[in-house]
PDB file of C-alpha atoms and ligand atoms in Angstrom:
ATOM      1  CA  MET A   1      29.952 -31.419   1.734  1.00 46.00           C
ATOM      2  CA  THR A   2      31.618 -33.913   4.083  1.00 56.00           C
ATOM      3  CA  HIS A   3      34.980 -32.063   3.902  1.00 84.00           C
ATOM      4  CA  ILE A   4      33.333 -29.173   5.774  1.00 95.00           C
ATOM      5  CA  PRO A   5      34.182 -29.756   9.455  1.00 98.00           C
ATOM      6  CA  GLY A   6      31.318 -30.639  11.779  1.00 98.00           C
ATOM      7  CA  ILE A   7      31.302 -28.596  14.982  1.00 98.00           C
ATOM      8  CA  VAL A   8      29.767 -29.251  18.414  1.00 98.00           C
ATOM      9  CA  ILE A   9      29.045 -26.320  20.754  1.00 98.00           C
ATOM     10  CA  THR A  10      28.990 -27.006  24.496  1.00 98.00           C
ATOM     11  CA  GLY A  11      27.184 -24.752  26.972  1.00 98.00           C
ATOM     12  CA  ALA A  12      24.590 -24.125  24.261  1.00 98.00           C
ATOM     13  CA  SER A  13      22.313 -21.843  26.281  1.00 98.00           C
ATOM     14  CA  GLY A  14      25.122 -19.628  27.614  1.00 98.00           C
ATOM     15  CA  ARG A  15      25.941 -16.108  26.425  1.00 96.00           C
ATOM     16  CA  MET A  16      28.872 -17.414  24.370  1.00 97.00           C
ATOM     17  CA  GLY A  17      27.135 -20.710  23.508  1.00 98.00           C
ATOM     18  CA  GLN A  18      24.305 -18.931  21.696  1.00 98.00           C
ATOM     19  CA  MET A  19      26.703 -16.579  19.912  1.00 98.00           C
ATOM     20  CA  LEU A  20      28.800 -19.578  18.788  1.00 98.00           C
ATOM     21  CA  ILE A  21      25.737 -21.448  17.490  1.00 98.00           C
ATOM     22  CA  LYS A  22      24.797 -18.412  15.407  1.00 97.00           C
ATOM     23  CA  THR A  23      28.371 -17.935  14.131  1.00 98.00           C
ATOM     24  CA  VAL A  24      28.787 -21.590  13.093  1.00 98.00           C
ATOM     25  CA  THR A  25      25.324 -21.754  11.513  1.00 96.00           C
ATOM     26  CA  ASP A  26      25.988 -18.576   9.510  1.00 96.00           C
ATOM     27  CA  SER A  27      29.384 -19.843   8.291  1.00 97.00           C
ATOM     28  CA  ASP A  28      29.791 -21.703   5.015  1.00 97.00           C
ATOM     29  CA  GLN A  29      33.098 -23.183   6.254  1.00 97.00           C
ATOM     30  CA  ALA A  30      31.625 -25.299   9.066  1.00 98.00           C
ATOM     31  CA  ARG A  31      28.497 -27.318   9.933  1.00 97.00           C
ATOM     32  CA  LEU A  32      26.751 -27.354  13.304  1.00 98.00           C
ATOM     33  CA  VAL A  33      26.407 -31.081  14.087  1.00 98.00           C
ATOM     34  CA  GLY A  34      25.691 -31.044  17.828  1.00 98.00           C
ATOM     35  CA  VAL A  35      24.988 -28.898  20.883  1.00 98.00           C
ATOM     36  CA  VAL A  36      25.523 -29.920  24.492  1.00 98.00           C
ATOM     37  CA  GLU A  37      24.062 -28.619  27.748  1.00 98.00           C
ATOM     38  CA  ARG A  38      24.360 -29.887  31.293  1.00 98.00           C
ATOM     39  CA  THR A  39      22.100 -32.692  32.507  1.00 97.00           C
ATOM     40  CA  GLY A  40      18.777 -31.407  33.823  1.00 98.00           C
ATOM     41  CA  HIS A  41      18.799 -28.220  31.702  1.00 98.00           C
ATOM     42  CA  ASP A  42      15.382 -27.506  30.194  1.00 97.00           C
ATOM     43  CA  TRP A  43      16.848 -27.223  26.661  1.00 98.00           C
ATOM     44  CA  ILE A  44      17.775 -30.956  26.606  1.00 98.00           C
ATOM     45  CA  GLY A  45      15.806 -32.814  23.906  1.00 98.00           C
ATOM     46  CA  ARG A  46      14.673 -29.588  22.170  1.00 98.00           C
ATOM     47  CA  ASP A  47      15.680 -28.298  18.750  1.00 98.00           C
ATOM     48  CA  VAL A  48      18.362 -25.698  19.459  1.00 98.00           C
ATOM     49  CA  GLY A  49      16.921 -23.112  17.026  1.00 97.00           C
ATOM     50  CA  GLU A  50      13.539 -23.280  18.740  1.00 98.00           C
ATOM     51  CA  ALA A  51      15.125 -23.216  22.192  1.00 98.00           C
ATOM     52  CA  MET A  52      16.876 -19.982  21.135  1.00 98.00           C
ATOM     53  CA  GLY A  53      13.478 -18.544  20.167  1.00 97.00           C
ATOM     54  CA  GLY A  54      13.865 -18.853  16.381  1.00 96.00           C
ATOM     55  CA  ALA A  55      13.348 -21.281  13.508  1.00 95.00           C
ATOM     56  CA  PRO A  56      14.313 -24.980  13.931  1.00 96.00           C
ATOM     57  CA  ARG A  57      17.935 -25.766  13.008  1.00 94.00           C
ATOM     58  CA  GLY A  58      17.614 -29.562  12.889  1.00 95.00           C
ATOM     59  CA  VAL A  59      20.033 -30.081  15.808  1.00 98.00           C
ATOM     60  CA  THR A  60      18.755 -31.426  19.139  1.00 98.00           C
ATOM     61  CA  VAL A  61      20.334 -30.313  22.432  1.00 98.00           C
ATOM     62  CA  THR A  62      21.891 -33.300  24.235  1.00 98.00           C
ATOM     63  CA  ASP A  63      23.517 -33.970  27.615  1.00 98.00           C
ATOM     64  CA  ASP A  64      25.606 -36.816  26.127  1.00 98.00           C
ATOM     65  CA  PRO A  65      28.842 -35.114  25.018  1.00 98.00           C
ATOM     66  CA  LEU A  66      30.604 -38.248  23.725  1.00 97.00           C
ATOM     67  CA  GLU A  67      27.730 -39.139  21.415  1.00 97.00           C
ATOM     68  CA  ALA A  68      27.799 -35.575  20.022  1.00 98.00           C
ATOM     69  CA  PHE A  69      31.613 -35.414  19.731  1.00 98.00           C
ATOM     70  CA  ALA A  70      31.673 -38.731  17.799  1.00 98.00           C
ATOM     71  CA  GLN A  71      29.861 -36.936  14.916  1.00 96.00           C
ATOM     72  CA  ALA A  72      32.241 -33.949  14.886  1.00 98.00           C
ATOM     73  CA  GLN A  73      35.703 -32.751  13.864  1.00 98.00           C
ATOM     74  CA  ALA A  74      35.816 -29.962  16.471  1.00 98.00           C
ATOM     75  CA  VAL A  75      34.276 -28.976  19.792  1.00 98.00           C
ATOM     76  CA  ILE A  76      34.010 -25.314  20.775  1.00 98.00           C
ATOM     77  CA  ASP A  77      33.749 -25.050  24.528  1.00 98.00           C
ATOM     78  CA  PHE A  78      33.003 -21.896  26.541  1.00 98.00           C
ATOM     79  CA  THR A  79      31.598 -23.385  29.759  1.00 98.00           C
ATOM     80  CA  ALA A  80      33.157 -23.904  33.206  1.00 97.00           C
ATOM     81  CA  PRO A  81      36.509 -25.415  34.311  1.00 98.00           C
ATOM     82  CA  GLU A  82      35.228 -28.810  35.578  1.00 98.00           C
ATOM     83  CA  ALA A  83      33.068 -29.281  32.478  1.00 98.00           C
ATOM     84  CA  THR A  84      35.981 -28.331  30.207  1.00 98.00           C
ATOM     85  CA  LEU A  85      38.220 -30.978  31.817  1.00 98.00           C
ATOM     86  CA  GLU A  86      35.579 -33.644  31.195  1.00 98.00           C
ATOM     87  CA  PHE A  87      35.119 -32.457  27.601  1.00 98.00           C
ATOM     88  CA  ALA A  88      38.910 -32.516  26.982  1.00 98.00           C
ATOM     89  CA  ALA A  89      39.093 -36.261  27.725  1.00 98.00           C
ATOM     90  CA  LEU A  90      36.038 -37.001  25.571  1.00 98.00           C
ATOM     91  CA  ALA A  91      37.179 -34.764  22.675  1.00 98.00           C
ATOM     92  CA  ALA A  92      40.547 -36.557  22.691  1.00 98.00           C
ATOM     93  CA  GLN A  93      38.745 -39.922  22.641  1.00 98.00           C
ATOM     94  CA  ALA A  94      36.754 -38.740  19.601  1.00 98.00           C
ATOM     95  CA  ARG A  95      39.937 -37.169  18.068  1.00 97.00           C
ATOM     96  CA  CYS A  96      38.190 -33.799  17.823  1.00 98.00           C
ATOM     97  CA  VAL A  97      39.963 -30.438  17.892  1.00 98.00           C
ATOM     98  CA  HIS A  98      39.025 -28.944  21.277  1.00 98.00           C
ATOM     99  CA  VAL A  99      38.793 -25.149  21.283  1.00 98.00           C
ATOM    100  CA  ILE A 100      38.698 -23.968  24.902  1.00 98.00           C
ATOM    101  CA  GLY A 101      37.468 -20.469  25.693  1.00 97.00           C
ATOM    102  CA  THR A 102      36.600 -21.288  29.317  1.00 97.00           C
ATOM    103  CA  THR A 103      38.464 -19.086  31.800  1.00 94.00           C
ATOM    104  CA  GLY A 104      39.102 -19.323  35.540  1.00 93.00           C
ATOM    105  CA  MET A 105      40.970 -22.651  35.304  1.00 96.00           C
ATOM    106  CA  THR A 106      43.518 -23.300  38.066  1.00 95.00           C
ATOM    107  CA  ASP A 107      47.124 -24.283  37.268  1.00 94.00           C
ATOM    108  CA  GLU A 108      46.238 -27.875  38.285  1.00 98.00           C
ATOM    109  CA  GLN A 109      43.264 -27.904  35.922  1.00 98.00           C
ATOM    110  CA  ILE A 110      45.411 -26.564  33.076  1.00 97.00           C
ATOM    111  CA  ALA A 111      48.046 -29.240  33.787  1.00 98.00           C
ATOM    112  CA  ALA A 112      45.296 -31.888  33.702  1.00 98.00           C
ATOM    113  CA  LEU A 113      44.697 -31.078  30.002  1.00 98.00           C
ATOM    114  CA  GLU A 114      48.090 -32.572  29.115  1.00 98.00           C
ATOM    115  CA  PRO A 115      46.998 -36.237  28.635  1.00 98.00           C
ATOM    116  CA  ALA A 116      44.221 -35.168  26.242  1.00 98.00           C
ATOM    117  CA  SER A 117      46.642 -33.033  24.236  1.00 98.00           C
ATOM    118  CA  ARG A 118      48.765 -36.111  23.512  1.00 98.00           C
ATOM    119  CA  HIS A 119      45.921 -37.450  21.370  1.00 97.00           C
ATOM    120  CA  ALA A 120      44.198 -34.363  20.005  1.00 97.00           C
ATOM    121  CA  VAL A 121      44.672 -30.697  19.191  1.00 98.00           C
ATOM    122  CA  ILE A 122      43.713 -28.281  21.976  1.00 98.00           C
ATOM    123  CA  VAL A 123      43.542 -24.559  21.264  1.00 98.00           C
ATOM    124  CA  ARG A 124      43.057 -22.633  24.508  1.00 97.00           C
ATOM    125  CA  ALA A 125      43.013 -18.865  25.003  1.00 96.00           C
ATOM    126  CA  GLY A 126      41.564 -16.590  27.659  1.00 91.00           C
ATOM    127  CA  ASN A 127      40.541 -14.327  24.799  1.00 93.00           C
ATOM    128  CA  MET A 128      39.899 -15.413  21.208  1.00 95.00           C
ATOM    129  CA  SER A 129      39.703 -11.959  19.593  1.00 95.00           C
ATOM    130  CA  LEU A 130      42.262 -10.715  17.098  1.00 93.00           C
ATOM    131  CA  GLY A 131      42.435  -7.308  18.810  1.00 95.00           C
ATOM    132  CA  VAL A 132      43.260  -8.659  22.261  1.00 95.00           C
ATOM    133  CA  ASN A 133      45.863 -11.086  20.961  1.00 94.00           C
ATOM    134  CA  LEU A 134      47.504  -8.165  19.176  1.00 94.00           C
ATOM    135  CA  LEU A 135      47.309  -6.182  22.434  1.00 96.00           C
ATOM    136  CA  VAL A 136      49.098  -9.055  24.197  1.00 96.00           C
ATOM    137  CA  GLN A 137      51.985  -8.807  21.727  1.00 95.00           C
ATOM    138  CA  LEU A 138      52.118  -5.005  22.086  1.00 97.00           C
ATOM    139  CA  THR A 139      52.106  -5.311  25.896  1.00 98.00           C
ATOM    140  CA  LYS A 140      55.087  -7.671  25.771  1.00 98.00           C
ATOM    141  CA  LYS A 141      56.993  -5.256  23.497  1.00 97.00           C
ATOM    142  CA  VAL A 142      56.232  -2.136  25.554  1.00 98.00           C
ATOM    143  CA  ALA A 143      57.117  -3.897  28.833  1.00 98.00           C
ATOM    144  CA  ALA A 144      60.414  -5.052  27.319  1.00 98.00           C
ATOM    145  CA  ALA A 145      61.237  -1.504  26.177  1.00 98.00           C
ATOM    146  CA  LEU A 146      60.529   0.185  29.531  1.00 98.00           C
ATOM    147  CA  ASP A 147      62.245  -0.260  32.885  1.00 97.00           C
ATOM    148  CA  GLU A 148      60.680  -0.536  36.351  1.00 97.00           C
ATOM    149  CA  ASP A 149      60.266   3.257  36.566  1.00 98.00           C
ATOM    150  CA  PHE A 150      57.040   2.417  34.744  1.00 98.00           C
ATOM    151  CA  ASP A 151      54.494   0.830  37.096  1.00 98.00           C
ATOM    152  CA  ILE A 152      52.300  -1.669  35.242  1.00 98.00           C
ATOM    153  CA  GLU A 153      48.616  -2.010  36.148  1.00 98.00           C
ATOM    154  CA  VAL A 154      46.029  -4.124  34.306  1.00 98.00           C
ATOM    155  CA  ILE A 155      42.484  -2.791  34.689  1.00 98.00           C
ATOM    156  CA  GLU A 156      39.574  -4.838  33.358  1.00 98.00           C
ATOM    157  CA  GLY A 157      35.786  -4.438  33.251  1.00 98.00           C
ATOM    158  CA  HIS A 158      33.084  -7.081  32.612  1.00 97.00           C
ATOM    159  CA  HIS A 159      29.315  -7.624  32.991  1.00 97.00           C
ATOM    160  CA  HIS A 160      27.868  -8.361  36.420  1.00 98.00           C
ATOM    161  CA  HIS A 161      27.363 -12.103  35.733  1.00 97.00           C
ATOM    162  CA  LYS A 162      31.068 -12.866  35.379  1.00 95.00           C
ATOM    163  CA  VAL A 163      32.204 -15.349  38.055  1.00 94.00           C
ATOM    164  CA  ASP A 164      36.028 -15.160  37.893  1.00 93.00           C
ATOM    165  CA  ALA A 165      38.470 -12.294  38.511  1.00 96.00           C
ATOM    166  CA  PRO A 166      40.858 -11.133  37.244  1.00 96.00           C
ATOM    167  CA  SER A 167      39.581 -12.035  33.779  1.00 95.00           C
ATOM    168  CA  GLY A 168      41.437 -14.597  31.682  1.00 93.00           C
ATOM    169  CA  THR A 169      42.382 -11.742  29.360  1.00 95.00           C
ATOM    170  CA  ALA A 170      43.796  -9.638  32.196  1.00 97.00           C
ATOM    171  CA  LEU A 171      45.956 -12.598  33.189  1.00 96.00           C
ATOM    172  CA  MET A 172      47.132 -13.033  29.579  1.00 95.00           C
ATOM    173  CA  LEU A 173      48.113  -9.341  29.546  1.00 97.00           C
ATOM    174  CA  GLY A 174      49.836  -9.646  32.923  1.00 98.00           C
ATOM    175  CA  GLU A 175      51.769 -12.710  31.720  1.00 97.00           C
ATOM    176  CA  ALA A 176      52.819 -10.809  28.584  1.00 97.00           C
ATOM    177  CA  ALA A 177      54.007  -7.825  30.628  1.00 98.00           C
ATOM    178  CA  ALA A 178      55.959 -10.121  32.978  1.00 98.00           C
ATOM    179  CA  GLU A 179      57.503 -11.982  30.051  1.00 98.00           C
ATOM    180  CA  GLY A 180      58.520  -8.683  28.438  1.00 98.00           C
ATOM    181  CA  ARG A 181      60.207  -7.699  31.685  1.00 98.00           C
ATOM    182  CA  GLY A 182      61.845 -11.081  32.098  1.00 98.00           C
ATOM    183  CA  VAL A 183      60.136 -11.859  35.437  1.00 98.00           C
ATOM    184  CA  LYS A 184      57.610 -14.451  36.620  1.00 98.00           C
ATOM    185  CA  LEU A 185      54.086 -13.077  37.031  1.00 98.00           C
ATOM    186  CA  ALA A 186      53.574 -15.144  40.210  1.00 97.00           C
ATOM    187  CA  ASP A 187      56.494 -13.263  41.836  1.00 98.00           C
ATOM    188  CA  VAL A 188      55.217  -9.732  41.053  1.00 98.00           C
ATOM    189  CA  SER A 189      51.428 -10.049  40.859  1.00 98.00           C
ATOM    190  CA  ASP A 190      49.509  -7.641  43.148  1.00 97.00           C
ATOM    191  CA  ARG A 191      45.764  -8.244  43.069  1.00 96.00           C
ATOM    192  CA  GLY A 192      42.885  -6.049  44.227  1.00 88.00           C
ATOM    193  CA  ARG A 193      44.388  -3.703  46.843  1.00 94.00           C
ATOM    194  CA  ASP A 194      42.265  -2.859  49.875  1.00 95.00           C
ATOM    195  CA  GLY A 195      43.063  -1.170  53.209  1.00 97.00           C
ATOM    196  CA  ILE A 196      46.462   0.030  54.451  1.00 96.00           C
ATOM    197  CA  THR A 197      48.488  -1.809  51.840  1.00 95.00           C
ATOM    198  CA  GLY A 198      51.675   0.239  52.131  1.00 96.00           C
ATOM    199  CA  ALA A 199      53.304   1.909  49.147  1.00 97.00           C
ATOM    200  CA  ARG A 200      53.331   0.175  45.786  1.00 97.00           C
ATOM    201  CA  LYS A 201      56.269  -2.205  45.381  1.00 97.00           C
ATOM    202  CA  ARG A 202      58.573  -1.340  42.481  1.00 98.00           C
ATOM    203  CA  GLY A 203      58.247  -3.964  39.739  1.00 98.00           C
ATOM    204  CA  ASP A 204      54.828  -5.225  40.795  1.00 98.00           C
ATOM    205  CA  ILE A 205      52.106  -5.824  38.203  1.00 98.00           C
ATOM    206  CA  GLY A 206      48.713  -4.783  39.611  1.00 98.00           C
ATOM    207  CA  PHE A 207      45.253  -6.147  38.682  1.00 98.00           C
ATOM    208  CA  HIS A 208      41.872  -4.490  39.186  1.00 97.00           C
ATOM    209  CA  ALA A 209      38.426  -5.803  38.225  1.00 97.00           C
ATOM    210  CA  ILE A 210      35.324  -3.712  37.567  1.00 98.00           C
ATOM    211  CA  ARG A 211      31.987  -5.598  37.368  1.00 98.00           C
ATOM    212  CA  GLY A 212      28.804  -3.976  36.136  1.00 98.00           C
ATOM    213  CA  GLY A 213      25.848  -4.019  33.751  1.00 98.00           C
ATOM    214  CA  ASP A 214      26.394  -5.556  30.343  1.00 97.00           C
ATOM    215  CA  ILE A 215      30.078  -4.674  29.757  1.00 97.00           C
ATOM    216  CA  VAL A 216      31.307  -7.261  27.203  1.00 95.00           C
ATOM    217  CA  GLY A 217      35.001  -6.843  28.072  1.00 96.00           C
ATOM    218  CA  GLU A 218      37.340  -3.858  28.525  1.00 97.00           C
ATOM    219  CA  HIS A 219      41.074  -4.030  29.214  1.00 98.00           C
ATOM    220  CA  ASP A 220      43.637  -1.318  29.873  1.00 98.00           C
ATOM    221  CA  VAL A 221      47.328  -1.930  30.396  1.00 98.00           C
ATOM    222  CA  LEU A 222      48.707   1.135  32.134  1.00 98.00           C
ATOM    223  CA  PHE A 223      52.426   1.964  32.202  1.00 98.00           C
ATOM    224  CA  ALA A 224      52.760   4.864  34.674  1.00 98.00           C
ATOM    225  CA  ALA A 225      56.028   6.697  35.350  1.00 98.00           C
ATOM    226  CA  PRO A 226      56.790  10.085  36.931  1.00 98.00           C
ATOM    227  CA  GLY A 227      55.669  12.664  34.372  1.00 98.00           C
ATOM    228  CA  GLU A 228      54.064  10.354  31.778  1.00 98.00           C
ATOM    229  CA  ARG A 229      51.685   7.448  31.215  1.00 98.00           C
ATOM    230  CA  ILE A 230      51.102   5.023  28.371  1.00 98.00           C
ATOM    231  CA  VAL A 231      47.752   3.226  28.152  1.00 98.00           C
ATOM    232  CA  LEU A 232      47.148   0.280  25.824  1.00 98.00           C
ATOM    233  CA  ARG A 233      43.386  -0.326  25.557  1.00 98.00           C
ATOM    234  CA  HIS A 234      41.014  -2.878  24.033  1.00 98.00           C
ATOM    235  CA  LEU A 235      37.238  -2.450  24.133  1.00 98.00           C
ATOM    236  CA  ALA A 236      35.013  -5.366  23.118  1.00 96.00           C
ATOM    237  CA  THR A 237      31.487  -4.279  22.227  1.00 96.00           C
ATOM    238  CA  ASP A 238      30.232  -7.528  20.663  1.00 95.00           C
ATOM    239  CA  ARG A 239      30.749 -11.181  21.751  1.00 94.00           C
ATOM    240  CA  ALA A 240      30.854 -12.122  18.044  1.00 96.00           C
ATOM    241  CA  ILE A 241      34.593 -11.290  18.034  1.00 96.00           C
ATOM    242  CA  PHE A 242      35.258 -14.210  20.434  1.00 96.00           C
ATOM    243  CA  ALA A 243      32.994 -16.581  18.476  1.00 98.00           C
ATOM    244  CA  ARG A 244      34.660 -15.697  15.156  1.00 97.00           C
ATOM    245  CA  GLY A 245      38.094 -16.313  16.696  1.00 97.00           C
ATOM    246  CA  ALA A 246      36.961 -19.640  18.163  1.00 98.00           C
ATOM    247  CA  LEU A 247      35.600 -20.837  14.810  1.00 98.00           C
ATOM    248  CA  LYS A 248      38.847 -19.775  13.138  1.00 97.00           C
ATOM    249  CA  ALA A 249      40.741 -21.858  15.735  1.00 98.00           C
ATOM    250  CA  ALA A 250      38.503 -24.903  15.123  1.00 98.00           C
ATOM    251  CA  LEU A 251      39.193 -24.718  11.369  1.00 98.00           C
ATOM    252  CA  TRP A 252      42.928 -23.994  11.841  1.00 98.00           C
ATOM    253  CA  GLY A 253      43.294 -27.058  14.104  1.00 98.00           C
ATOM    254  CA  GLN A 254      42.126 -29.527  11.442  1.00 98.00           C
ATOM    255  CA  GLY A 255      45.022 -31.796  10.473  1.00 97.00           C
ATOM    256  CA  LYS A 256      47.480 -30.230  12.965  1.00 98.00           C
ATOM    257  CA  ALA A 257      49.653 -32.488  15.145  1.00 98.00           C
ATOM    258  CA  PRO A 258      48.238 -33.245  18.627  1.00 98.00           C
ATOM    259  CA  GLY A 259      49.340 -30.695  21.240  1.00 98.00           C
ATOM    260  CA  GLN A 260      48.386 -27.469  22.970  1.00 98.00           C
ATOM    261  CA  TYR A 261      48.153 -24.257  20.987  1.00 98.00           C
ATOM    262  CA  ASP A 262      46.873 -20.733  21.551  1.00 95.00           C
ATOM    263  CA  MET A 263      45.478 -17.888  19.444  1.00 95.00           C
ATOM    264  CA  VAL A 264      48.958 -16.537  18.754  1.00 92.00           C
ATOM    265  CA  ASP A 265      49.547 -19.773  16.785  1.00 96.00           C
ATOM    266  CA  VAL A 266      46.154 -19.557  15.068  1.00 96.00           C
ATOM    267  CA  LEU A 267      46.525 -15.893  14.090  1.00 93.00           C
ATOM    268  CA  GLY A 268      50.222 -16.215  13.225  1.00 92.00           C
ATOM    269  CA  LEU A 269      51.080 -13.163  15.353  1.00 85.00           C
TER     270      LEU A 269
HETATM  271  P1  NAD B 301      27.394 -18.477  30.742  1.00 77.20           P
HETATM  272  O1  NAD B 301      27.236 -18.723  32.205  1.00 77.20           O
HETATM  273  O2  NAD B 301      26.419 -17.586  30.043  1.00 77.20           O
HETATM  274  O3  NAD B 301      27.408 -19.892  29.978  1.00 77.20           O
HETATM  275  C1  NAD B 301      28.058 -21.047  30.427  1.00 77.20           C
HETATM  276  C2  NAD B 301      27.263 -22.235  29.905  1.00 77.20           C
HETATM  277  O4  NAD B 301      27.966 -23.446  30.182  1.00 77.20           O
HETATM  278  C3  NAD B 301      25.869 -22.357  30.567  1.00 77.20           C
HETATM  279  O5  NAD B 301      24.902 -22.515  29.542  1.00 77.20           O
HETATM  280  C4  NAD B 301      26.004 -23.618  31.401  1.00 77.20           C
HETATM  281  O6  NAD B 301      24.782 -24.326  31.540  1.00 77.20           O
HETATM  282  C5  NAD B 301      27.006 -24.399  30.566  1.00 77.20           C
HETATM  283  N1  NAD B 301      27.621 -25.515  31.298  1.00 77.20           N
HETATM  284  C6  NAD B 301      28.193 -25.500  32.528  1.00 77.20           C
HETATM  285  N2  NAD B 301      28.574 -26.737  32.862  1.00 77.20           N
HETATM  286  C7  NAD B 301      28.250 -27.554  31.822  1.00 77.20           C
HETATM  287  C8  NAD B 301      28.379 -28.945  31.563  1.00 77.20           C
HETATM  288  N3  NAD B 301      28.930 -29.768  32.458  1.00 77.20           N
HETATM  289  N4  NAD B 301      27.936 -29.437  30.374  1.00 77.20           N
HETATM  290  C9  NAD B 301      27.395 -28.621  29.453  1.00 77.20           C
HETATM  291  N5  NAD B 301      27.227 -27.295  29.641  1.00 77.20           N
HETATM  292  C10 NAD B 301      27.650 -26.770  30.812  1.00 77.20           C
HETATM  293  O7  NAD B 301      28.874 -17.936  30.554  1.00 77.20           O
HETATM  294  P2  NAD B 301      29.517 -17.170  29.284  1.00 77.20           P
HETATM  295  O8  NAD B 301      29.471 -15.707  29.485  1.00 77.20           O
HETATM  296  O9  NAD B 301      28.970 -17.747  28.017  1.00 77.20           O
HETATM  297  O10 NAD B 301      31.051 -17.597  29.464  1.00 77.20           O
HETATM  298  C11 NAD B 301      31.442 -18.955  29.485  1.00 77.20           C
HETATM  299  C12 NAD B 301      32.953 -19.031  29.690  1.00 77.20           C
HETATM  300  O11 NAD B 301      33.639 -18.467  28.554  1.00 77.20           O
HETATM  301  C13 NAD B 301      33.473 -18.251  30.915  1.00 77.20           C
HETATM  302  O12 NAD B 301      34.550 -18.983  31.482  1.00 77.20           O
HETATM  303  C14 NAD B 301      33.953 -16.948  30.298  1.00 77.20           C
HETATM  304  O13 NAD B 301      34.910 -16.276  31.084  1.00 77.20           O
HETATM  305  C15 NAD B 301      34.547 -17.460  29.023  1.00 77.20           C
HETATM  306  N6  NAD B 301      34.723 -16.468  27.932  1.00 77.20           N
HETATM  307  C16 NAD B 301      35.868 -16.583  27.217  1.00 77.20           C
HETATM  308  C17 NAD B 301      36.097 -15.756  26.139  1.00 77.20           C
HETATM  309  C18 NAD B 301      37.317 -15.986  25.297  1.00 77.20           C
HETATM  310  O14 NAD B 301      37.486 -15.300  24.265  1.00 77.20           O
HETATM  311  N7  NAD B 301      38.172 -16.950  25.651  1.00 77.20           N
HETATM  312  C19 NAD B 301      35.156 -14.766  25.796  1.00 77.20           C
HETATM  313  C20 NAD B 301      33.975 -14.675  26.559  1.00 77.20           C
HETATM  314  C21 NAD B 301      33.766 -15.544  27.625  1.00 77.20           C
END
C-alpha cells in the first residue's frame, strides 16, 4: 500500500477543501494522510469526517502544516495567496508535490514561488478542469486565426463569496488570447468599464465579472466583429471537476523533476 501517494489537503473546511477531501478519500490511487486548517479554526483537533458531518475518517485536522506534509507525497492547496506562499516553502522542505489551485496571487507572489520550485514540483493552474484547459488552447488558436477586427472580451460569472476578480480562469483565457495575437496581456487588458470610458480601443482584451448566488464558474470568450460573433463557452456545474484535476496533478507530479508546471503539462494538451 505504501506506493500509493499520501495526500494532504489544506483549507480543509473550504468549499474546495471539502470537495478535495471527498475526492481523495474516494480514490483508490491516493491516501488522505493529513488535513490542515488555519490556527484558531474550530475544526482543529477534530476528525475531519466528523467535522464534515459524516463518519470518522481517521484523520485529525491540524494547524501544523509541516508536521502534516512530512507524512505526505503531495499537498493539494486551494486556500489564499499568503497561505499558499507559506505552504510552498514547507512543501519544498518536505519534498512534496505542491498542487496550487489558489487564485488571486500577485506577480510578486507568483515570483516568490521560484525558490520552492528549485527543490520540489509545483503544479499551479487558475483552473484545474480538463474542459477549461481545452478552452484555453482553443482560445489561443482562434485568437491567432483572427485579426483585430475581432474584439475579444472575457466574461466570467462566479458565486457571491468569491473574493478576487477577474477570476484566475478569466486571466488564463486572456493570456491565451494575447499569446495567440502575439501581444502582452498587460499592454491590452481593459478591466471592468464604468462611466464615460470613450470608445473601445482596437486590440484591447476586455474583462467582466458577474457575481451571484451559487454559480460554480462560467466563462465566455467573445470574438466580436462587424456582422458576426464567435463565443467559446465553458460552464462548470460541479466543483468535483477541479478536485479531480488537482488529484490528477498530484499523481502526475510524482517522480517529476523539480520545477513549475501547469495543467497543460499534466493533461498533455
Ligand atoms: P473558501 O473560502 O471556501 O476556502 C478557503 C479555505 O482556506 C478556508 O477553509 C480557509 O480557512 C482556508 N485557509 C485560509 N488561510 C489558511 C491558512 N493559512 N492555513 C490553512 N487554511 C487556510 O474558498 P474556495 O471556494 O474553496 O476557494 C479557495 C481558492 O481556490 C480560491 O483562491 C479560489 O479562487 C480557488 N479555486 C481554484 C480553482 C482551480 O481550479 N484552480 C477552482 C475553484 C476555486
